[in-house]
PDB file of C-alpha atoms in Angstrom:
ATOM      1  CA  VAL B 137       0.000   0.000   0.000  1.00 89.00           C
ATOM      2  CA  MET B 138       1.288   3.479  -0.855  1.00 91.00           C
ATOM      3  CA  GLY B 139       0.407   6.767   0.757  1.00 91.00           C
ATOM      4  CA  ASP B 140       1.092  10.473   1.037  1.00 95.00           C
ATOM      5  CA  GLY B 141       1.140  12.169   4.445  1.00 95.00           C
ATOM      6  CA  SER B 142       2.456  11.360   7.883  1.00 95.00           C
ATOM      7  CA  ILE B 143       2.240   8.575  10.422  1.00 95.00           C
ATOM      8  CA  THR B 144       2.974   8.922  14.127  1.00 94.00           C
ATOM      9  CA  MET B 145       4.038   5.942  16.238  1.00 92.00           C
ATOM     10  CA  GLY B 146       4.650   6.903  19.856  1.00 87.00           C
ATOM     11  CA  GLY B 147       6.981   9.889  19.724  1.00 92.00           C
ATOM     12  CA  VAL B 148       8.124   9.225  16.149  1.00 96.00           C
ATOM     13  CA  THR B 149       6.579  10.832  13.072  1.00 96.00           C
ATOM     14  CA  VAL B 150       7.505   9.907   9.513  1.00 97.00           C
ATOM     15  CA  ALA B 151       6.174  12.174   6.771  1.00 98.00           C
ATOM     16  CA  SER B 152       6.577  11.974   2.999  1.00 98.00           C
ATOM     17  CA  LYS B 153       4.718  12.383  -0.271  1.00 97.00           C
ATOM     18  CA  HIS B 154       5.710   8.789  -1.015  1.00 97.00           C
ATOM     19  CA  ILE B 155       5.322   6.210   1.789  1.00 97.00           C
ATOM     20  CA  ILE B 156       5.258   2.487   1.072  1.00 97.00           C
ATOM     21  CA  PHE B 157       3.496   0.524   3.814  1.00 95.00           C
ATOM     22  CA  LYS B 158       4.416  -3.134   4.220  1.00 94.00           C
ATOM     23  CA  GLU B 159       3.236  -5.726   6.743  1.00 93.00           C
ATOM     24  CA  LYS B 160       5.736  -4.836   9.493  1.00 94.00           C
ATOM     25  CA  ASP B 161       7.613  -1.806   8.217  1.00 96.00           C
ATOM     26  CA  LEU B 162       7.446   1.216   5.970  1.00 97.00           C
ATOM     27  CA  ASP B 163       9.686   3.157   3.612  1.00 98.00           C
ATOM     28  CA  ALA B 164       9.469   6.906   3.048  1.00 98.00           C
ATOM     29  CA  VAL B 165      11.157   8.636   0.140  1.00 97.00           C
ATOM     30  CA  ASN B 166      12.614  12.138   0.605  1.00 97.00           C
ATOM     31  CA  GLY B 167      10.689  12.629   3.824  1.00 97.00           C
ATOM     32  CA  THR B 168      11.065  13.853   7.366  1.00 98.00           C
ATOM     33  CA  PHE B 169      11.789  11.840  10.488  1.00 98.00           C
ATOM     34  CA  THR B 170      10.886  13.500  13.786  1.00 98.00           C
ATOM     35  CA  VAL B 171      11.277  12.327  17.380  1.00 97.00           C
ATOM     36  CA  ALA B 172       9.267  14.185  20.015  1.00 96.00           C
ATOM     37  CA  ASP B 173       9.700  14.209  23.770  1.00 94.00           C
ATOM     38  CA  ILE B 174       7.414  11.508  25.204  1.00 88.00           C
ATOM     39  CA  MET B 175       6.688  13.683  28.263  1.00 90.00           C
ATOM     40  CA  ASP B 176       5.950  16.761  26.108  1.00 93.00           C
ATOM     41  CA  PRO B 177       4.859  15.751  22.571  1.00 91.00           C
ATOM     42  CA  THR B 178       4.973  19.408  21.450  1.00 93.00           C
ATOM     43  CA  LYS B 179       8.771  19.431  22.019  1.00 95.00           C
ATOM     44  CA  THR B 180      10.833  18.148  19.085  1.00 97.00           C
ATOM     45  CA  LEU B 181      14.083  16.506  20.168  1.00 97.00           C
ATOM     46  CA  PHE B 182      15.361  15.487  16.730  1.00 98.00           C
ATOM     47  CA  LYS B 183      14.242  16.246  13.198  1.00 98.00           C
ATOM     48  CA  GLY B 184      15.788  14.997   9.974  1.00 98.00           C
ATOM     49  CA  GLU B 185      14.685  16.336   6.606  1.00 97.00           C
ATOM     50  CA  ASN B 186      15.197  15.190   3.012  1.00 97.00           C
ATOM     51  CA  LEU B 187      15.687  11.607   4.156  1.00 98.00           C
ATOM     52  CA  ASP B 188      14.959   8.192   2.745  1.00 98.00           C
ATOM     53  CA  VAL B 189      13.605   6.373   5.794  1.00 98.00           C
ATOM     54  CA  HIS B 190      13.114   2.683   6.548  1.00 98.00           C
ATOM     55  CA  TYR B 191      11.081   2.155   9.749  1.00 97.00           C
ATOM     56  CA  ASP B 192      10.621  -1.251  11.382  1.00 96.00           C
ATOM     57  CA  VAL B 193       7.285  -0.789  13.159  1.00 92.00           C
ATOM     58  CA  ASN B 194       7.532  -3.914  15.342  1.00 92.00           C
ATOM     59  CA  ASN B 195      10.965  -3.075  16.749  1.00 93.00           C
ATOM     60  CA  HIS B 196      10.656   0.728  16.613  1.00 93.00           C
ATOM     61  CA  HIS B 197      13.968   0.881  14.797  1.00 96.00           C
ATOM     62  CA  SER B 198      14.776   3.069  11.826  1.00 97.00           C
ATOM     63  CA  ASP B 199      17.594   3.598   9.370  1.00 98.00           C
ATOM     64  CA  PHE B 200      17.704   6.761   7.302  1.00 98.00           C
ATOM     65  CA  THR B 201      19.912   8.349   4.678  1.00 97.00           C
ATOM     66  CA  SER B 202      19.956  11.944   3.479  1.00 97.00           C
ATOM     67  CA  THR B 203      19.081  12.641  -0.124  1.00 96.00           C
ATOM     68  CA  THR B 204      21.632  15.501  -0.063  1.00 93.00           C
ATOM     69  CA  THR B 205      25.239  15.805   1.118  1.00 92.00           C
ATOM     70  CA  GLY B 206      27.066  18.749   2.611  1.00 93.00           C
ATOM     71  CA  GLU B 207      23.894  20.475   3.861  1.00 94.00           C
ATOM     72  CA  PRO B 208      22.599  20.490   7.434  1.00 95.00           C
ATOM     73  CA  ASN B 209      19.621  18.136   7.261  1.00 95.00           C
ATOM     74  CA  SER B 210      19.307  17.014  10.887  1.00 97.00           C
ATOM     75  CA  ASP B 211      18.268  19.367  13.651  1.00 97.00           C
ATOM     76  CA  PHE B 212      18.575  19.226  17.429  1.00 98.00           C
ATOM     77  CA  PRO B 213      16.247  22.157  18.242  1.00 97.00           C
ATOM     78  CA  SER B 214      16.699  22.148  22.037  1.00 96.00           C
ATOM     79  CA  GLN B 215      20.482  22.317  21.701  1.00 97.00           C
ATOM     80  CA  HIS B 216      20.373  24.799  18.793  1.00 97.00           C
ATOM     81  CA  PHE B 217      22.607  22.667  16.585  1.00 97.00           C
ATOM     82  CA  LYS B 218      22.212  21.206  13.107  1.00 97.00           C
ATOM     83  CA  THR B 219      24.381  18.671  11.311  1.00 97.00           C
ATOM     84  CA  SER B 220      25.051  17.467   7.805  1.00 97.00           C
ATOM     85  CA  LEU B 221      25.896  13.916   8.957  1.00 97.00           C
ATOM     86  CA  GLY B 222      23.659  12.147   6.477  1.00 93.00           C
ATOM     87  CA  LYS B 223      23.310   8.547   7.594  1.00 97.00           C
ATOM     88  CA  GLY B 224      21.541   7.546  10.781  1.00 97.00           C
ATOM     89  CA  THR B 225      19.904   4.958  12.984  1.00 98.00           C
ATOM     90  CA  TYR B 226      17.111   5.453  15.510  1.00 98.00           C
ATOM     91  CA  ASP B 227      16.472   2.863  18.195  1.00 96.00           C
ATOM     92  CA  LYS B 228      13.572   3.337  20.600  1.00 94.00           C
ATOM     93  CA  ALA B 229      14.678   0.516  22.953  1.00 94.00           C
ATOM     94  CA  GLY B 230      18.150   2.040  23.231  1.00 94.00           C
ATOM     95  CA  ASN B 231      16.648   5.550  23.295  1.00 94.00           C
ATOM     96  CA  PHE B 232      19.184   7.020  20.872  1.00 97.00           C
ATOM     97  CA  VAL B 233      19.955   8.331  17.404  1.00 98.00           C
ATOM     98  CA  HIS B 234      23.364   7.527  15.928  1.00 98.00           C
ATOM     99  CA  LEU B 235      24.592   9.600  12.984  1.00 98.00           C
ATOM    100  CA  GLU B 236      27.564   9.148  10.704  1.00 97.00           C
ATOM    101  CA  SER B 237      29.052  10.808   7.673  1.00 95.00           C
ATOM    102  CA  LEU B 238      27.560  10.050   4.303  1.00 90.00           C
ATOM    103  CA  SER B 239      30.219  11.843   2.282  1.00 87.00           C
ATOM    104  CA  VAL B 240      33.925  11.035   2.125  1.00 86.00           C
ATOM    105  CA  LYS B 241      34.693  14.769   1.849  1.00 87.00           C
ATOM    106  CA  ASN B 242      35.481  16.123   5.322  1.00 81.00           C
ATOM    107  CA  GLY B 243      34.002  19.544   4.569  1.00 87.00           C
ATOM    108  CA  ASP B 244      30.619  17.918   3.888  1.00 93.00           C
ATOM    109  CA  ASN B 245      30.379  16.534   7.444  1.00 96.00           C
ATOM    110  CA  TYR B 246      29.870  19.151  10.112  1.00 96.00           C
ATOM    111  CA  PHE B 247      27.856  20.576  13.001  1.00 97.00           C
ATOM    112  CA  VAL B 248      26.731  24.202  13.110  1.00 97.00           C
ATOM    113  CA  SER B 249      25.149  26.167  15.931  1.00 96.00           C
ATOM    114  CA  THR B 250      21.869  27.966  15.227  1.00 96.00           C
ATOM    115  CA  ASP B 251      22.138  29.944  18.479  1.00 95.00           C
ATOM    116  CA  PRO B 252      22.866  33.605  17.597  1.00 93.00           C
ATOM    117  CA  ALA B 253      24.984  33.901  20.765  1.00 92.00           C
ATOM    118  CA  MET B 254      27.367  31.261  19.351  1.00 91.00           C
ATOM    119  CA  ASP B 255      27.887  33.221  16.116  1.00 87.00           C
ATOM    120  CA  SER B 256      27.474  30.234  13.746  1.00 82.00           C
ATOM    121  CA  LEU B 257      30.054  28.098  15.558  1.00 93.00           C
ATOM    122  CA  ASN B 258      30.798  25.144  13.300  1.00 95.00           C
ATOM    123  CA  PHE B 259      33.170  22.222  13.164  1.00 97.00           C
ATOM    124  CA  MET B 260      33.739  19.073  11.153  1.00 96.00           C
ATOM    125  CA  ALA B 261      32.729  15.673  12.554  1.00 97.00           C
ATOM    126  CA  GLN B 262      32.344  12.070  11.433  1.00 96.00           C
ATOM    127  CA  THR B 263      29.923  10.552  13.964  1.00 97.00           C
ATOM    128  CA  ALA B 264      27.433  11.622  16.611  1.00 98.00           C
ATOM    129  CA  TYR B 265      25.329   9.898  19.238  1.00 98.00           C
ATOM    130  CA  TYR B 266      22.236  11.546  20.738  1.00 98.00           C
ATOM    131  CA  ASN B 267      20.795  10.081  23.925  1.00 96.00           C
ATOM    132  CA  PHE B 268      17.145  11.049  24.354  1.00 96.00           C
ATOM    133  CA  SER B 269      17.297  10.589  28.147  1.00 94.00           C
ATOM    134  CA  THR B 270      20.219  12.956  28.766  1.00 96.00           C
ATOM    135  CA  GLN B 271      19.560  15.024  25.623  1.00 96.00           C
ATOM    136  CA  GLU B 272      23.304  15.316  25.051  1.00 97.00           C
ATOM    137  CA  ILE B 273      25.003  15.041  21.674  1.00 98.00           C
ATOM    138  CA  VAL B 274      28.305  13.159  21.821  1.00 98.00           C
ATOM    139  CA  ILE B 275      30.323  13.995  18.716  1.00 98.00           C
ATOM    140  CA  ASP B 276      33.473  12.190  17.605  1.00 97.00           C
ATOM    141  CA  SER B 277      36.214  12.646  15.027  1.00 96.00           C
ATOM    142  CA  VAL B 278      36.261  16.433  15.437  1.00 97.00           C
ATOM    143  CA  PRO B 279      39.701  17.388  14.115  1.00 96.00           C
ATOM    144  CA  TYR B 280      39.568  21.026  15.332  1.00 96.00           C
ATOM    145  CA  ILE B 281      37.295  23.973  16.044  1.00 95.00           C
ATOM    146  CA  PHE B 282      38.085  27.502  14.883  1.00 93.00           C
ATOM    147  CA  VAL B 283      36.993  30.166  17.366  1.00 90.00           C
ATOM    148  CA  ALA B 284      37.976  33.767  16.647  1.00 84.00           C
ATOM    149  CA  ASP B 285      41.712  33.576  15.828  1.00 86.00           C
ATOM    150  CA  ALA B 286      42.287  30.294  17.647  1.00 91.00           C
ATOM    151  CA  LYS B 287      42.372  26.690  16.499  1.00 94.00           C
ATOM    152  CA  ILE B 288      41.187  24.309  19.213  1.00 96.00           C
ATOM    153  CA  THR B 289      41.960  20.609  18.896  1.00 96.00           C
ATOM    154  CA  PRO B 290      39.725  18.657  21.306  1.00 97.00           C
ATOM    155  CA  GLU B 291      41.409  15.903  23.289  1.00 96.00           C
ATOM    156  CA  GLY B 292      40.499  12.592  21.651  1.00 96.00           C
ATOM    157  CA  LYS B 293      38.703  14.553  18.899  1.00 96.00           C
ATOM    158  CA  HIS B 294      35.656  14.363  21.179  1.00 96.00           C
ATOM    159  CA  VAL B 295      33.017  17.091  21.793  1.00 97.00           C
ATOM    160  CA  VAL B 296      29.840  16.956  23.883  1.00 98.00           C
ATOM    161  CA  ILE B 297      26.920  19.337  23.409  1.00 98.00           C
ATOM    162  CA  GLU B 298      24.985  19.504  26.664  1.00 97.00           C
ATOM    163  CA  ASN B 299      21.190  19.475  26.859  1.00 96.00           C
ATOM    164  CA  THR B 300      21.310  23.278  27.207  1.00 95.00           C
ATOM    165  CA  GLY B 301      23.172  23.627  23.901  1.00 95.00           C
ATOM    166  CA  LYS B 302      26.469  24.602  25.507  1.00 95.00           C
ATOM    167  CA  VAL B 303      29.670  22.875  24.485  1.00 95.00           C
ATOM    168  CA  GLN B 304      30.976  20.852  27.421  1.00 96.00           C
ATOM    169  CA  LYS B 305      34.348  22.022  28.757  1.00 95.00           C
ATOM    170  CA  LEU B 306      37.135  20.819  26.453  1.00 94.00           C
ATOM    171  CA  GLY B 307      39.617  19.589  29.047  1.00 92.00           C
ATOM    172  CA  GLY B 308      43.058  18.735  27.682  1.00 94.00           C
ATOM    173  CA  ALA B 309      42.434  20.527  24.383  1.00 95.00           C
ATOM    174  CA  LYS B 310      45.306  21.955  22.374  1.00 95.00           C
ATOM    175  CA  ILE B 311      44.921  25.665  21.547  1.00 94.00           C
ATOM    176  CA  GLU B 312      46.881  27.441  18.822  1.00 95.00           C
ATOM    177  CA  ALA B 313      46.433  31.201  18.466  1.00 91.00           C
ATOM    178  CA  ASP B 314      48.044  34.011  16.485  1.00 81.00           C
ATOM    179  CA  GLN B 315      49.259  36.922  18.531  1.00 65.00           C
TER     180      GLN B 315
END
């Protein structure tokens, strides 16, 4: 069976102009994948756009891939960050979203802040893990972050965005600055 519209299952909504419904799963072409807070369904925790989505209804597990590369297509509204990491997995039992790079070009894989106070802070990354319970984004393979005239290399190439949207203290980071 094929359809056009959206379907909500618990806190997950899949929307597309082209959804193929099967016995135990569904596929959406160039759609959106949204996860809302179970305690407050009006609060969006994660939203991916322009995605091809496969959703296993029985196991509440989804795999999705962006139809574009190098553009921020996944949004963490509460943390005020977006990312272009284009391949992901959602697992309700594990209560997480895992994202990874879709493109082999480093410049295509990044996070960017949408908080005006952070002045479009952005940095490259290869993977990210979002825990819906803690609402923290754990980001790995971050080679460096440019801030003003400084280049910051996070220890272990690891960055955590707290549930408030602030970057967790970068202990042990290497800082290079022009004087």
